[in-house]
Amino acid sequence: MEQVRLYYDEMDSPIGILTLISNGEKLVRIEYGELKDRGDQMDKWLIRYFGDVAFIHSEDKMEPVINQLQAYFNEQKRDFTLDFEFNGTPFQQKVWQALVDNIPYGETRSYKDIAVAIGNPKAVRAVGGAVNKNPFSIIVPCHRVIGVGGQMVGYNGGLDKKEYLLAHEKHI
């Protein structure tokens, strides 16, 4: 089996280093931390959706992504216009698309709201599991999903990052 080439770059942000990964045409993942520190969960995801991967550092391929994220953090951009590719189960993809379609900048929704939006109001726990596996932190706004009572609950990057992102978006 031939190795799949994935391109990456890392950027500093107010919430730490972000690793950006592309297949050369579309963004496939944003990960908190450095590529060298990726965990088992990301490795399993890579194997499942790409097989044998060769990472190639490429500032050029990631420049549009970095520019948009920097504009977001500099309070100059609210919406992203990036090509990205969801790699997940059909249910996960449905949930991730619902995050993009149903949670405007600066607003929040509950896990139950998302379950209702995808037409499966009893799937609140499954929605939570899909939100936790969102491969596009910030761009696909999983940080805008909160508990039904308004409480901060789980965030793959840590609650401190979620709180920062929500406060950042309320500021503009």
XYZ file of C-alpha atoms in Angstrom:
172
model
C 0.000 0.000 0.000
C 1.296 3.421 -0.963
C 1.778 6.083 1.684
C -0.707 8.936 1.670
C 0.916 12.360 1.779
C -0.533 14.757 4.295
C 0.774 18.279 4.621
C 1.003 20.125 7.897
C 2.132 23.272 9.600
C 1.915 24.515 13.151
C 0.889 27.939 14.352
C 0.980 29.764 17.648
C -2.376 30.978 18.876
C -3.724 32.516 22.075
C -4.850 29.020 23.105
C -1.568 27.298 22.292
C -0.019 25.626 19.290
C -2.392 24.388 16.609
C -1.360 21.731 14.098
C -3.080 22.079 10.741
C -3.251 19.073 8.400
C -4.247 19.017 4.729
C -4.454 16.412 1.993
C -2.980 19.000 -0.370
C -6.342 20.307 -1.501
C -8.533 20.411 1.596
C -7.978 20.788 5.299
C -8.504 17.437 7.040
C -7.772 18.243 10.692
C -6.858 20.871 13.259
C -5.227 19.453 16.347
C -4.235 21.118 19.619
C -0.509 20.850 20.276
C 2.444 19.920 18.114
C 2.339 17.133 15.555
C 5.145 15.276 17.336
C 2.969 15.101 20.461
C -0.132 13.667 18.789
C -1.861 10.989 20.754
C -3.204 7.515 20.121
C -6.663 8.867 19.270
C -5.300 10.917 16.381
C -3.083 8.063 15.183
C -6.064 5.687 15.125
C -8.069 8.288 13.197
C -5.249 8.738 10.672
C -4.932 4.989 10.092
C -8.685 4.560 9.755
C -9.170 7.297 7.162
C -5.805 7.519 5.420
C -3.851 4.328 6.073
C -0.087 4.701 5.993
C 0.676 8.432 6.233
C 3.751 10.460 5.356
C 3.700 13.956 6.868
C 5.249 16.745 4.828
C 5.808 20.139 6.406
C 4.380 22.826 4.107
C 3.954 26.447 5.088
C 2.622 27.257 1.598
C -0.266 24.773 1.701
C -1.278 25.926 5.184
C -0.911 29.674 4.605
C -4.619 30.285 3.793
C -5.674 28.382 6.913
C -3.193 30.214 9.116
C -4.252 33.583 7.676
C -7.919 32.922 8.438
C -7.229 31.627 11.945
C -4.991 34.621 12.697
C -7.735 36.955 11.444
C -10.210 35.138 13.723
C -7.946 35.533 16.758
C -7.250 39.179 15.826
C -11.013 39.862 15.820
C -11.049 40.510 12.062
C -12.945 37.397 10.955
C -16.049 35.599 12.161
C -16.648 33.059 9.409
C -14.220 30.719 7.710
C -14.102 30.179 3.965
C -11.858 27.139 3.867
C -12.269 23.910 1.981
C -12.270 21.084 4.474
C -13.098 17.405 4.325
C -15.004 15.595 7.051
C -13.556 12.173 7.803
C -15.809 10.395 10.263
C -18.848 8.197 10.439
C -21.993 9.378 8.653
C -23.520 10.235 12.060
C -20.444 12.254 13.098
C -20.446 14.105 9.787
C -24.128 14.962 10.233
C -23.437 16.344 13.715
C -20.390 18.338 12.572
C -22.339 19.853 9.691
C -25.111 20.778 12.139
C -22.555 22.680 14.230
C -21.575 24.727 11.185
C -25.178 25.264 10.057
C -26.881 25.904 13.403
C -24.549 27.819 15.701
C -23.816 31.397 14.631
C -20.697 33.186 15.792
C -20.970 34.358 19.400
C -23.906 32.083 20.216
C -24.171 28.698 21.905
C -26.416 25.667 21.580
C -26.914 22.673 23.815
C -26.165 19.092 22.877
C -29.923 18.570 22.929
C -30.391 21.445 20.445
C -27.982 19.731 18.062
C -29.728 16.373 18.519
C -33.012 18.048 17.593
C -31.367 19.830 14.628
C -30.247 16.492 13.150
C -33.713 15.015 13.636
C -32.735 12.649 16.431
C -33.749 14.336 19.714
C -32.947 11.283 21.845
C -29.344 11.080 20.602
C -27.951 13.644 23.046
C -25.150 11.363 24.308
C -24.236 10.273 20.790
C -24.132 13.924 19.734
C -21.764 14.584 22.648
C -19.511 11.765 21.458
C -19.478 13.126 17.904
C -18.804 16.682 19.082
C -15.860 15.371 21.116
C -14.337 13.858 17.968
C -14.697 16.993 15.835
C -11.535 17.172 13.690
C -11.843 20.926 13.093
C -11.665 22.759 16.396
C -12.571 26.441 16.037
C -13.627 26.205 12.364
C -16.394 23.698 13.119
C -17.583 25.377 16.309
C -17.788 22.554 18.836
C -16.683 25.072 21.476
C -20.140 26.661 21.105
C -21.899 23.534 22.402
C -22.779 23.648 26.089
C -24.873 21.675 28.541
C -28.657 22.080 28.436
C -28.547 24.167 31.627
C -25.900 26.479 30.190
C -23.010 24.817 32.017
C -19.598 24.270 30.508
C -19.129 20.611 29.796
C -16.363 18.706 28.045
C -14.110 20.032 25.353
C -11.475 17.949 23.614
C -8.944 20.780 23.911
C -9.743 21.456 27.571
C -12.359 23.673 29.198
C -9.878 26.553 29.473
C -9.705 26.714 25.658
C -13.475 26.464 25.322
C -13.959 29.301 27.819
C -11.370 31.431 26.006
C -13.012 30.895 22.611
C -16.503 31.697 23.916
C -15.261 34.839 25.689
C -13.323 35.844 22.559
C -16.446 35.562 20.425
C -18.577 37.504 22.913
C -15.992 40.300 22.872
C -16.405 41.235 19.206
